[in-house]
PDB file of C-alpha atoms in Angstrom:
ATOM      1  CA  UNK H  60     -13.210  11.491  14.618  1.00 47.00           C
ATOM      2  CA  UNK H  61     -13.826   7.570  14.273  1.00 51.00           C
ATOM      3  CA  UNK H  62     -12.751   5.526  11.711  1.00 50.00           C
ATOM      4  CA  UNK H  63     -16.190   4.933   9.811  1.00 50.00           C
ATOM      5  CA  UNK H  64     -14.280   6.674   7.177  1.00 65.00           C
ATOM      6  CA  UNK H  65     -10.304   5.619   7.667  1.00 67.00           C
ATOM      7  CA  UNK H  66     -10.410   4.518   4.225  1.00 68.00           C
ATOM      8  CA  UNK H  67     -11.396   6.808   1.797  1.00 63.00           C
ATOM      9  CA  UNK H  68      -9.586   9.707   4.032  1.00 66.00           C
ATOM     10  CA  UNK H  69      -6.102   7.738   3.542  1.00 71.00           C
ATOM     11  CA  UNK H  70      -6.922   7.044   0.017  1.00 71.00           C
ATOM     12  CA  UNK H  71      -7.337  10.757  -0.981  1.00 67.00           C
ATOM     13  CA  UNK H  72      -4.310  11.915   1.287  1.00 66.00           C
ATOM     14  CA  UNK H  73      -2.180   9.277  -0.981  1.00 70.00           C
ATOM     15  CA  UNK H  74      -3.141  10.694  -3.989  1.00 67.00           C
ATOM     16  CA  UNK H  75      -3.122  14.141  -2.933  1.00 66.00           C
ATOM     17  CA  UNK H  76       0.520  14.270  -3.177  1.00 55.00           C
ATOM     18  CA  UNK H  77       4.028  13.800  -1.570  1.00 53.00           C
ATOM     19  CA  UNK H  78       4.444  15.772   1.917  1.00 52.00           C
ATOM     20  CA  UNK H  79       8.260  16.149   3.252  1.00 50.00           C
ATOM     21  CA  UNK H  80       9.720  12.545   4.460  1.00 53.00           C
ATOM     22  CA  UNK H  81       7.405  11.458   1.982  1.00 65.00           C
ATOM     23  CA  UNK H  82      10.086   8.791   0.962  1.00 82.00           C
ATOM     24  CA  UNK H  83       8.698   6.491   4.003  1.00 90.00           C
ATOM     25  CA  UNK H  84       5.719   5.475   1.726  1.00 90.00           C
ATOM     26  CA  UNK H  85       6.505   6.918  -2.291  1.00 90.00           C
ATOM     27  CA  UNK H  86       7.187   3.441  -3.342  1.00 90.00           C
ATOM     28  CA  UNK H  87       3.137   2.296  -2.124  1.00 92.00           C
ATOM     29  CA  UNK H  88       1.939   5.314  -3.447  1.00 90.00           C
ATOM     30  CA  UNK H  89       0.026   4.856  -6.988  1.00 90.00           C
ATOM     31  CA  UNK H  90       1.259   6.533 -10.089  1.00 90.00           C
ATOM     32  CA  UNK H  91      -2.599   6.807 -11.364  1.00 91.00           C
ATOM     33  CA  UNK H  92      -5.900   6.797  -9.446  1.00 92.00           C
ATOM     34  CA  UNK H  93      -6.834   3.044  -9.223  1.00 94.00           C
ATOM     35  CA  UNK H  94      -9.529   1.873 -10.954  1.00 95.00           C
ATOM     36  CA  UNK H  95     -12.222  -0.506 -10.337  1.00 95.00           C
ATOM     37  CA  UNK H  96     -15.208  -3.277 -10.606  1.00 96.00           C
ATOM     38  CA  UNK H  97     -17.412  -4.218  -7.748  1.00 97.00           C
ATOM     39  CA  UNK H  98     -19.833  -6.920  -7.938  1.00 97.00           C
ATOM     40  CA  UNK H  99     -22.399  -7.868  -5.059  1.00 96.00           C
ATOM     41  CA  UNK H 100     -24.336 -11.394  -4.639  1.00 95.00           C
ATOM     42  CA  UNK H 101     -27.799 -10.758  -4.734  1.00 94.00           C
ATOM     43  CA  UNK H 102     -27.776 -12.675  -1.232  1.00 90.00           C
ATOM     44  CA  UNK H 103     -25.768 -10.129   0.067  1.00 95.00           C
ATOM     45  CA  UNK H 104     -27.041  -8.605   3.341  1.00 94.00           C
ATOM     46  CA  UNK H 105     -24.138  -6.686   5.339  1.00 95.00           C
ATOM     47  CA  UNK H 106     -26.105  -5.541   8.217  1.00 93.00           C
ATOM     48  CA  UNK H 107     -25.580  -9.032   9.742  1.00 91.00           C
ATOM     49  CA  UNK H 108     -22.009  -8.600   9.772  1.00 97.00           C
ATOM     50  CA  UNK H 109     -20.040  -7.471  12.928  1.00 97.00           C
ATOM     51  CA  UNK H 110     -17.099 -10.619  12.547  1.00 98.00           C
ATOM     52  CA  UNK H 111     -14.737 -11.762  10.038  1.00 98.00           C
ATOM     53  CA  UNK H 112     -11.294 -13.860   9.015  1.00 98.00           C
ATOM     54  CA  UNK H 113      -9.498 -14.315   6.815  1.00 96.00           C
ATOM     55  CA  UNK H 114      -8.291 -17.308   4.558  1.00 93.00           C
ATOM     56  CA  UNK H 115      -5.414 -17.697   1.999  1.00 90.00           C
ATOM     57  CA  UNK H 116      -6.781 -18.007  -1.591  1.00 82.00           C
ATOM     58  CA  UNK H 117      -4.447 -21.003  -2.215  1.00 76.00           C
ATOM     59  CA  UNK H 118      -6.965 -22.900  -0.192  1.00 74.00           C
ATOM     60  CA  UNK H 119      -9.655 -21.951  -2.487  1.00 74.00           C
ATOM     61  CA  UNK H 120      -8.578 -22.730  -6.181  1.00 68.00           C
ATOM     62  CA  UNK H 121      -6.103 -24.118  -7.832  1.00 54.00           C
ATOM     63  CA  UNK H 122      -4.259 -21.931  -9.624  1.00 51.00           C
ATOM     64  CA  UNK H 123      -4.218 -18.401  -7.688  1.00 53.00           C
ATOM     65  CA  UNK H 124      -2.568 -15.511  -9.524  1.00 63.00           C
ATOM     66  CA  UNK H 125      -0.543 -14.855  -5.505  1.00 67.00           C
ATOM     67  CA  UNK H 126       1.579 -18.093  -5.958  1.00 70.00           C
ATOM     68  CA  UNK H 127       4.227 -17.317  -3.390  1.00 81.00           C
ATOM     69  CA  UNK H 128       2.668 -18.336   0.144  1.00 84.00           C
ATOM     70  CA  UNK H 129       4.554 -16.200   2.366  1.00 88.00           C
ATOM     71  CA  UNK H 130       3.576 -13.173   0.096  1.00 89.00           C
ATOM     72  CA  UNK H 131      -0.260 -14.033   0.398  1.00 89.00           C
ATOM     73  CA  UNK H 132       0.399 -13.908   4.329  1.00 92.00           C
ATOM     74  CA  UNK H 133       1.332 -10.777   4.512  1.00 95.00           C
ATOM     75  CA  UNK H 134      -1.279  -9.358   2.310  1.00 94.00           C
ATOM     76  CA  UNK H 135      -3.895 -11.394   4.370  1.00 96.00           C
ATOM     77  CA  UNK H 136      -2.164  -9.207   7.562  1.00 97.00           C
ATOM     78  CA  UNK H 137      -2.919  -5.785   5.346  1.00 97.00           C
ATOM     79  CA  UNK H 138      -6.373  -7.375   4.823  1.00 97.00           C
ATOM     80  CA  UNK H 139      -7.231  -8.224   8.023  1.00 97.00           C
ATOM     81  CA  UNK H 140      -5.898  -4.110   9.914  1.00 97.00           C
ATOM     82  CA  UNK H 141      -8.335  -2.719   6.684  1.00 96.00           C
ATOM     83  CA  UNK H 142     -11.155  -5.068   7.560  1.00 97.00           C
ATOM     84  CA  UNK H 143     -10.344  -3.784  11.452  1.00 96.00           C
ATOM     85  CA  UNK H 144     -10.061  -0.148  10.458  1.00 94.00           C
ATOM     86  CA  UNK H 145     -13.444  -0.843   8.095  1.00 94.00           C
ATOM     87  CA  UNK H 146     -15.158  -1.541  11.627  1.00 95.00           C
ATOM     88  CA  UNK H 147     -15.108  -5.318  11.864  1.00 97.00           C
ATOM     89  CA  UNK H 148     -13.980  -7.558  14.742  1.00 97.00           C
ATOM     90  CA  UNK H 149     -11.154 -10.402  13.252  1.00 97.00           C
ATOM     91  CA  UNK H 150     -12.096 -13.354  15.120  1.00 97.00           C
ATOM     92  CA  UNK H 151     -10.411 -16.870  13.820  1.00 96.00           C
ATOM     93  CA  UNK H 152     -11.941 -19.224  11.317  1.00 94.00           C
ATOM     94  CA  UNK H 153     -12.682 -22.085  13.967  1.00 94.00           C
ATOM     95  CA  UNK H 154     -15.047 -19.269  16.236  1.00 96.00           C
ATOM     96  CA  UNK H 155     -17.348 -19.104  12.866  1.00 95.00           C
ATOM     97  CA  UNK H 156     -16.859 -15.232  11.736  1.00 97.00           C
ATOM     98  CA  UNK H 157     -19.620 -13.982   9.678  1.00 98.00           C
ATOM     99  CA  UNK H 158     -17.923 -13.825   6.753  1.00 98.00           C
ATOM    100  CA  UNK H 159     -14.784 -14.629   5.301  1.00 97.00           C
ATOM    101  CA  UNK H 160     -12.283 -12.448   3.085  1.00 97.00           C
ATOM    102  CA  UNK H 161      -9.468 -13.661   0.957  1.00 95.00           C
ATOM    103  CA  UNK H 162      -6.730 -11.296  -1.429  1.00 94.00           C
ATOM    104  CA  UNK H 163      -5.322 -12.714  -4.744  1.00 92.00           C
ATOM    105  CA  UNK H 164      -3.498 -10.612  -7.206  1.00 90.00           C
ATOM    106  CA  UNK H 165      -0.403 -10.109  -9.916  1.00 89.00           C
ATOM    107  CA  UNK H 166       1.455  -7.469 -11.239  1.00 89.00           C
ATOM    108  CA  UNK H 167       2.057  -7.006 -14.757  1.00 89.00           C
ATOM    109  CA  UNK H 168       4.894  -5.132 -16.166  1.00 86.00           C
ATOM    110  CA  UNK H 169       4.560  -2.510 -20.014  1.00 84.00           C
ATOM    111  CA  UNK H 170       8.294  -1.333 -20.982  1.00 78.00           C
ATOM    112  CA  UNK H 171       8.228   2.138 -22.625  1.00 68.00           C
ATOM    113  CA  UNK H 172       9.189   1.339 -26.113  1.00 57.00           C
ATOM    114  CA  UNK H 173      10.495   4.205 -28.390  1.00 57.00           C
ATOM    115  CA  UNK H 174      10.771   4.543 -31.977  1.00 57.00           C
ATOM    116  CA  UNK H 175      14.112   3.867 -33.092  1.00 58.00           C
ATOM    117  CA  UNK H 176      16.338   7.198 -33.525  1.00 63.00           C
ATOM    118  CA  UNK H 177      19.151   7.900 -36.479  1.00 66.00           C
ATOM    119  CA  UNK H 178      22.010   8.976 -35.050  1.00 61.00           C
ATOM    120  CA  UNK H 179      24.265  10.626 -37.884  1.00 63.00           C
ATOM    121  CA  UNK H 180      28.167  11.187 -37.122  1.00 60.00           C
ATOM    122  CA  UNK H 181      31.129  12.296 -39.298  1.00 63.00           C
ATOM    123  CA  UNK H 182      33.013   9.807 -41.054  1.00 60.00           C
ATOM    124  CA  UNK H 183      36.225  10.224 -42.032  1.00 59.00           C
ATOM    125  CA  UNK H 184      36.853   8.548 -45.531  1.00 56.00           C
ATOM    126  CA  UNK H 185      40.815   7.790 -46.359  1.00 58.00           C
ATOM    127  CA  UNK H 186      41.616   8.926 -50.188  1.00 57.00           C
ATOM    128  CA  UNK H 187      44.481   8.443 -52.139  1.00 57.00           C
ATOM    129  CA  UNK H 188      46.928  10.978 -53.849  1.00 55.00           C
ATOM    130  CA  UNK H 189      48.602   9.385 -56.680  1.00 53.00           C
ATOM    131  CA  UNK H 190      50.536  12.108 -57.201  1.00 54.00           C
ATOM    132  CA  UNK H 191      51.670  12.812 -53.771  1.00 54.00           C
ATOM    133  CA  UNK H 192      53.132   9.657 -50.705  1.00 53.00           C
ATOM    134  CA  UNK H 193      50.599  10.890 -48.035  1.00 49.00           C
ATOM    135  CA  UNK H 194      47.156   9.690 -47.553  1.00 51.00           C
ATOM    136  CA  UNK H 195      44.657  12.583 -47.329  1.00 53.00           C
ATOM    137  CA  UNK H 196      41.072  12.056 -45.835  1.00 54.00           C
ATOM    138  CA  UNK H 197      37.622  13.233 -47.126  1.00 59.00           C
ATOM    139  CA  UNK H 198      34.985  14.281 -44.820  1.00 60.00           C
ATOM    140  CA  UNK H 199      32.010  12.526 -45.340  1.00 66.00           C
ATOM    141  CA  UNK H 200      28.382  11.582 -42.966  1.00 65.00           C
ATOM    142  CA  UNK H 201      27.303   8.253 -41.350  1.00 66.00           C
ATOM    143  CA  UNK H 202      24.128   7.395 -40.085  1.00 67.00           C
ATOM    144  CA  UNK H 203      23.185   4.517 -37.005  1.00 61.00           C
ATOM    145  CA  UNK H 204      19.777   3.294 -36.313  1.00 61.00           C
ATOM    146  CA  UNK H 205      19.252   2.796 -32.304  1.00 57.00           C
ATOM    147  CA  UNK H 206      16.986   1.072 -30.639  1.00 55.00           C
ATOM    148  CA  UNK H 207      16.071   3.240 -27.281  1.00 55.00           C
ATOM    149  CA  UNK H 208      14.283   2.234 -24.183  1.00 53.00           C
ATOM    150  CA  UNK H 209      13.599   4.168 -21.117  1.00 57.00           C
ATOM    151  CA  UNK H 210      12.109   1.825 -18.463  1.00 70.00           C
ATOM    152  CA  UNK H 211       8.473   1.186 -18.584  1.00 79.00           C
ATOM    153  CA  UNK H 212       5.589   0.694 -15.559  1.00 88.00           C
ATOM    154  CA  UNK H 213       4.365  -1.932 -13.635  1.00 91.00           C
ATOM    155  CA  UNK H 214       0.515  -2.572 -13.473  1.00 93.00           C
ATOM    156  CA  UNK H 215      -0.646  -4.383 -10.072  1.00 93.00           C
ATOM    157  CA  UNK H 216      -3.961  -5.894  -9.963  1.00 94.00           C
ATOM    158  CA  UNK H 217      -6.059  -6.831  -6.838  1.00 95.00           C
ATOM    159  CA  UNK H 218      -9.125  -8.696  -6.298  1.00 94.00           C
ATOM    160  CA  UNK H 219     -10.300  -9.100  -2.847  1.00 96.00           C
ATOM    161  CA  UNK H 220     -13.521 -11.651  -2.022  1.00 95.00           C
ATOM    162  CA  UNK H 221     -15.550 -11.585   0.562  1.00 97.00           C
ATOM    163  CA  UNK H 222     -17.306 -15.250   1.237  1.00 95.00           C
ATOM    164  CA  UNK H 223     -19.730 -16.998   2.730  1.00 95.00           C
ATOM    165  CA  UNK H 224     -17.921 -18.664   5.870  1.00 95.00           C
ATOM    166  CA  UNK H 225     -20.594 -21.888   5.182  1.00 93.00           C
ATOM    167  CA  UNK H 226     -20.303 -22.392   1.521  1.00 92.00           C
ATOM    168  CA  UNK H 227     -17.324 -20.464   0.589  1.00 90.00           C
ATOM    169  CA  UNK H 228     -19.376 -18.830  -2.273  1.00 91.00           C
ATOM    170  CA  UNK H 229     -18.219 -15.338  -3.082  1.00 92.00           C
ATOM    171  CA  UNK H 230     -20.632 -12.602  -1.994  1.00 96.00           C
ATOM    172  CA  UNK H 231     -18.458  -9.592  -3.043  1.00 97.00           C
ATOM    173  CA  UNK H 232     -15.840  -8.909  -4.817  1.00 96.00           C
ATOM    174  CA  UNK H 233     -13.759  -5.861  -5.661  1.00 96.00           C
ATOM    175  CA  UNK H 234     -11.215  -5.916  -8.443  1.00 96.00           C
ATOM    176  CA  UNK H 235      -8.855  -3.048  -8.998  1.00 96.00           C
ATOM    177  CA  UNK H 236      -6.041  -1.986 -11.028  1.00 95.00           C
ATOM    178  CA  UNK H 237      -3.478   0.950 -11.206  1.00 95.00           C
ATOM    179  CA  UNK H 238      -0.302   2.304 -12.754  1.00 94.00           C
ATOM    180  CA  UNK H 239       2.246   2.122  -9.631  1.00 92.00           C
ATOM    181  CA  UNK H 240       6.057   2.471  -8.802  1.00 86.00           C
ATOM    182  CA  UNK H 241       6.962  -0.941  -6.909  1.00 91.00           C
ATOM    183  CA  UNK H 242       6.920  -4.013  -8.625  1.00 91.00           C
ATOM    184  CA  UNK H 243       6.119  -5.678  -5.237  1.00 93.00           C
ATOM    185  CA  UNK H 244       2.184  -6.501  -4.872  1.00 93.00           C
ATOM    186  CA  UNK H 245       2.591  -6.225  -1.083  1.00 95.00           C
ATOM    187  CA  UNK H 246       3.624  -2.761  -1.597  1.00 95.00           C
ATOM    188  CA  UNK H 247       1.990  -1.369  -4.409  1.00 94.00           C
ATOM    189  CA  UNK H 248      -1.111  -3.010  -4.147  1.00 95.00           C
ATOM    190  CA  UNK H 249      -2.024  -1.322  -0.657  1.00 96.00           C
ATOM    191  CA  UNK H 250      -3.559   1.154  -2.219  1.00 94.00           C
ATOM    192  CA  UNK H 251      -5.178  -0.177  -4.696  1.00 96.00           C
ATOM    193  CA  UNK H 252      -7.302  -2.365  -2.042  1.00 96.00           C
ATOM    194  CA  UNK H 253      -7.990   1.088  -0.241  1.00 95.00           C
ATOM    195  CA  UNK H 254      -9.449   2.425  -2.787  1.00 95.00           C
ATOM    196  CA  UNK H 255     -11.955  -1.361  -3.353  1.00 96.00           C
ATOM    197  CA  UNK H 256     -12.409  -1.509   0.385  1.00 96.00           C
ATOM    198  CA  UNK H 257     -13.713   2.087   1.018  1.00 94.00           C
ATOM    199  CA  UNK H 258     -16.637   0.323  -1.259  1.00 95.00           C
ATOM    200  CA  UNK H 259     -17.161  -2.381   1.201  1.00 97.00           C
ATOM    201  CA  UNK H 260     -20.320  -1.186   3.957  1.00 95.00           C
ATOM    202  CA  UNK H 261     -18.605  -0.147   7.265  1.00 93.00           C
ATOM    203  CA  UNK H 262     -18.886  -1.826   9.758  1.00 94.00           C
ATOM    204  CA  UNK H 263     -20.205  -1.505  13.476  1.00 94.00           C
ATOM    205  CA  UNK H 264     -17.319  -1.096  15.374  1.00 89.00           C
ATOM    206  CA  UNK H 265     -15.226   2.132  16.163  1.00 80.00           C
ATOM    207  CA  UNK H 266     -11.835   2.026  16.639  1.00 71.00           C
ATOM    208  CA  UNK H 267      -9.886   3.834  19.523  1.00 70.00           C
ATOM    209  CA  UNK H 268     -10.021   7.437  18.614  1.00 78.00           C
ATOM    210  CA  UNK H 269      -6.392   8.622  17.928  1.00 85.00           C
ATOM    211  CA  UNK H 270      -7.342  11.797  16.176  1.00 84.00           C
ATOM    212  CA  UNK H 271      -9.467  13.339  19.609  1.00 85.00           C
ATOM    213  CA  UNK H 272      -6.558  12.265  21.747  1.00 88.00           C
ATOM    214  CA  UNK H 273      -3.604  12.980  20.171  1.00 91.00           C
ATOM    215  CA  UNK H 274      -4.127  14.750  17.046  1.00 93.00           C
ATOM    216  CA  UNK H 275      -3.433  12.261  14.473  1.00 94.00           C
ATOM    217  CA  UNK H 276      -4.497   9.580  12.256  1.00 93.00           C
ATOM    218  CA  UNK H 277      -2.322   5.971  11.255  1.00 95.00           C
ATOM    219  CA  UNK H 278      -2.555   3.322   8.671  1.00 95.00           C
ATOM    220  CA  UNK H 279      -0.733   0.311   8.816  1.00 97.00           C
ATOM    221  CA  UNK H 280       1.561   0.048   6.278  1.00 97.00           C
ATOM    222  CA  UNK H 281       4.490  -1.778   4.556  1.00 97.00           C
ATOM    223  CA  UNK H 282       7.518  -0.116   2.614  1.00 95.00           C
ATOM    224  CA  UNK H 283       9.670  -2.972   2.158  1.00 94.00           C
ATOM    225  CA  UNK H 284       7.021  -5.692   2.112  1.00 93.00           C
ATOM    226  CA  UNK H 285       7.796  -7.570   5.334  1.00 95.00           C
ATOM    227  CA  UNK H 286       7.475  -5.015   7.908  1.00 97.00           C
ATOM    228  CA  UNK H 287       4.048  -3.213   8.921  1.00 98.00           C
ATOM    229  CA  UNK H 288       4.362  -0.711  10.816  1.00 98.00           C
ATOM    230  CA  UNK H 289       1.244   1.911  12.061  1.00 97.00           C
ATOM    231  CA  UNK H 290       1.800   4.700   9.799  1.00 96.00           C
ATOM    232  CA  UNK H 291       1.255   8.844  10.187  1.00 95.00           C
ATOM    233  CA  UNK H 292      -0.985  10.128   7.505  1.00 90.00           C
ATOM    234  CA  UNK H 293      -2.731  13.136   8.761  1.00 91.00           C
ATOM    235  CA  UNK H 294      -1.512  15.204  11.890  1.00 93.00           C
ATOM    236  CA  UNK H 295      -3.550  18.432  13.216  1.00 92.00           C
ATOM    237  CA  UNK H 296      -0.684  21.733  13.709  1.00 91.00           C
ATOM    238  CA  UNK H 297      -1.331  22.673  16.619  1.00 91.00           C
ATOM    239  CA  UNK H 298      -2.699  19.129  18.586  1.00 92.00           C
ATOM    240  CA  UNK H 299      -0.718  17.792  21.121  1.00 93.00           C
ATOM    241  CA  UNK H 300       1.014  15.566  18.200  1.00 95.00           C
ATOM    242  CA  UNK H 301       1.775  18.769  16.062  1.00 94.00           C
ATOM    243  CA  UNK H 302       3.501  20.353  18.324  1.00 94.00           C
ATOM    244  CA  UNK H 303       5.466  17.380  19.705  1.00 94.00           C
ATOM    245  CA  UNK H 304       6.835  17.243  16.136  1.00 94.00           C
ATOM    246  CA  UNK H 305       5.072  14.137  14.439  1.00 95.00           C
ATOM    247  CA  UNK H 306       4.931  14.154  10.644  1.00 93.00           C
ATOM    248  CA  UNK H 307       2.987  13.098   7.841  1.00 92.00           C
ATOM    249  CA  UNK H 308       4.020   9.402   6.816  1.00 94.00           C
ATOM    250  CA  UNK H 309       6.034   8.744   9.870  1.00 96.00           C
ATOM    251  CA  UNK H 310       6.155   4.870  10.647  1.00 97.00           C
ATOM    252  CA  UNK H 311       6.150   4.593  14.434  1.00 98.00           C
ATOM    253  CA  UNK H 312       8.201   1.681  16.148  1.00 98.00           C
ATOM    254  CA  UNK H 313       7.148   1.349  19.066  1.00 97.00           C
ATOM    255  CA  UNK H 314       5.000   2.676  22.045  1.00 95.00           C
ATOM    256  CA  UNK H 315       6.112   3.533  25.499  1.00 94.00           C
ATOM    257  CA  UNK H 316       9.122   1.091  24.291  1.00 94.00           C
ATOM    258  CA  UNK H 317       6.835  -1.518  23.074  1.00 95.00           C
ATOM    259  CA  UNK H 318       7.015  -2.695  19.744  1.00 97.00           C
ATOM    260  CA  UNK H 319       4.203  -2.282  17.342  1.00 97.00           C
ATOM    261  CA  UNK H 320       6.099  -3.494  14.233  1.00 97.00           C
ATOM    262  CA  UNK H 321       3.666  -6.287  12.766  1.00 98.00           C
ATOM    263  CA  UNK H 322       1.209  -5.962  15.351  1.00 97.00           C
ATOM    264  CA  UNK H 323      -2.430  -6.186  14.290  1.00 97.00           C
ATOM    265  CA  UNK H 324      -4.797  -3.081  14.567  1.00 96.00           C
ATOM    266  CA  UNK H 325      -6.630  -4.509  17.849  1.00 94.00           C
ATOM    267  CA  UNK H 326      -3.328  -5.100  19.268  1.00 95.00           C
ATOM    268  CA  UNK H 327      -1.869  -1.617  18.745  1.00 95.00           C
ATOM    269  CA  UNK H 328      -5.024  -0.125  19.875  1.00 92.00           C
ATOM    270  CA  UNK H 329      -4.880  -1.681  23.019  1.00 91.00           C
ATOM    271  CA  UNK H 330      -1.503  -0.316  23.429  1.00 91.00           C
ATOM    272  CA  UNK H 331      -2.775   3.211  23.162  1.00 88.00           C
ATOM    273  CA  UNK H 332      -5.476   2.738  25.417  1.00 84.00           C
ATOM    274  CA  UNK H 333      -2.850   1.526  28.161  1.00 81.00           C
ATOM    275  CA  UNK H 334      -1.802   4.321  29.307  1.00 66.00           C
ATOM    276  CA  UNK H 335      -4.479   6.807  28.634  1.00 58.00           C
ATOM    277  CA  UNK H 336      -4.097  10.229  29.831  1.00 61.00           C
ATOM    278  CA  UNK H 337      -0.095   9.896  30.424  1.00 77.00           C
ATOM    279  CA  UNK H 338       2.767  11.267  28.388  1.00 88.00           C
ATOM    280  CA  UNK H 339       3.374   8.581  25.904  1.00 93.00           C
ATOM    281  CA  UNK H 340       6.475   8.209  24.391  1.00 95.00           C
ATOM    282  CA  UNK H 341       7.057   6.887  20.252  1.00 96.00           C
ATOM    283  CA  UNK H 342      10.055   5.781  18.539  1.00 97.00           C
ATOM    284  CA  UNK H 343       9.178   6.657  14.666  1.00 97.00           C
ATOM    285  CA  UNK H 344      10.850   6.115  11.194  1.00 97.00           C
ATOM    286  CA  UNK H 345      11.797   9.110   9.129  1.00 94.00           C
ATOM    287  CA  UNK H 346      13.097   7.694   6.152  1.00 89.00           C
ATOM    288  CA  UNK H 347      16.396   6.423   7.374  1.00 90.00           C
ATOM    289  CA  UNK H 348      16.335   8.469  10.734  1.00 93.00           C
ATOM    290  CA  UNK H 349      14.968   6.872  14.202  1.00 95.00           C
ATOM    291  CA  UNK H 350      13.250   9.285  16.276  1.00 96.00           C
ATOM    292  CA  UNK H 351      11.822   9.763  19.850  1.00 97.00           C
ATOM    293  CA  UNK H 352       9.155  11.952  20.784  1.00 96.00           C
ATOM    294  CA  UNK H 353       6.974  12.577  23.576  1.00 95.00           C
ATOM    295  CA  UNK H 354       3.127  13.400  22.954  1.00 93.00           C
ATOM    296  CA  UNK H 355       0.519  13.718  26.316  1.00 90.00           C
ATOM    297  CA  UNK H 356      -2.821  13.107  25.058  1.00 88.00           C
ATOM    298  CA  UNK H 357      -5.343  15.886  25.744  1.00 82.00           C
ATOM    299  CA  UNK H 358      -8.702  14.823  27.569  1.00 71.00           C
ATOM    300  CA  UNK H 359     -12.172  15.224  25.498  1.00 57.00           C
TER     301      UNK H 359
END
């Protein structure tokens, strides 16, 4: 398998449901299927693309909806591992790519508002005896109006442009929107721009095939919103990753003791192709468990 398809395969697997140790990526996980809007220039030819960067939207136009900068950086790192896993080469701005691709995006928030609800208790009403010193009591009803509220949901939306590196006029753009569980667009909104990338043409580049050698697929994700980290979403039984006990959404650490945390796609591939055809050891997050395995990768 190559990853001419990476992106619509993780997309459905996200939405397919929660696997066990699914807690490493439930909070990036969408609530509802995202939606979305494409529009293409009429200039737009693709088949001249094989090289892109990437370029903070706060350099574009004032007024972004991402207005924290350190934020948009990360995003731009998601953007540039789905451009890489989309079959493009990330070369930088100054080396004239041929095309450029930018991320903006907000999340808006819709509390669950309920009706309010009558709550009726006993009252107990003191009444007088004249004829008698004690006070007796009468038994009557009382009724409270409450206001309830049970949460709500947070709506992330991404647009993600893809521009001419010359002019810096937009010659797609993807807009999408979804009902998620994070309030954080760095988390949330991976999957959103998934679902708008697997849109976008692939490109001509394969990446290092993961699936033939070891029997499973990564995407590089975040959980917390700083740390990326390549990221388990499909894994064949009985492949030499299978049986070495991998699992679904496992974040993997490192790589023969290297670490891979924040490393970009072509760097992490070039870590797997170091030591091809050797046992190759992996440190992986389970949740909040560390784990090492050992996996030799079968020949083709």
């Amino acid at each position: 398998m190559t990853y001419k398809n990476v992106l619509l395969i993780v997309a459905v697997i996200l939405l397919a449901g929660c696997a066990p140790f699914a807690s490493n990526l439930s909070p990036v996980i969408s609530i509802t299927k995202p939606q979305m809007k494409i529009f293409n220039a009429p200039s737009l030819d693709t088949s001249q693309f094989s090289t892109f960067s990437v370029v903070p939207v706060t350099r574009l136009k004032k007024g972004p909806l991402l207005t924290n900068e350190i934020m948009e950086l990360h995003m731009l790192f998601f953007l540039r591992n789905a451009f890489e896993f989309r079959g493009y080469r990330y070369v930088d701005v100054a080396e004239k790519p041929d095309f450029l691709a930018t991320i903006d995006g907000l999340v808006s928030f819709k509390p669950d508002d309920c009706l309010p609800k009558a709550l009726t208790s006993p009252a107990w009403l003191p009444m007088k005896d004249i004829s008698k010193t004690f006070v007796s009591t009468r038994i009557t009803t009382q009724t409270h109006k409450i206001q309830t509220h049970s949460g709500g949901t947070v709506y992330p939306d991404i647009r993600i442009d893809v521009l001419d590196p010359d002019t810096l006029k937009p010659l797609w753009t993807g807009i999408g929107w979804a009902a998620a569980k994070d309030p954080d667009l760095r988390i949330s909104g991976q999957t959103i721009a998934i679902f708008i990338l697997g849109e976008f043409p692939q490109g001509p580049f394969p990446c290092i095939d993961v699936m033939g050698a070891f029997g499973f697929d990564f995407y590089i994700f975040t959980n917390n919103g700083n740390d990326y980290y390549p990221t388990v979403f499909r894994v064949i039984d009985d492949s030499p990753a299978g049986k070495a006990g991998l699992m679904k959404y496992d974040m993997i650490a490192s790589i023969d003791g290297l670490s891979v945390k924040n490393r970009p796609l072509s760097e992490i591939i070039k870590i797997f192709r170091k030591g091809s055809g050797n046992k190759r050891s992996f440190t992986l997050l389970r949740g909040t468990k560390k784990i090492d395995v050992f996996i030799s990768p079968q020949s083709r």
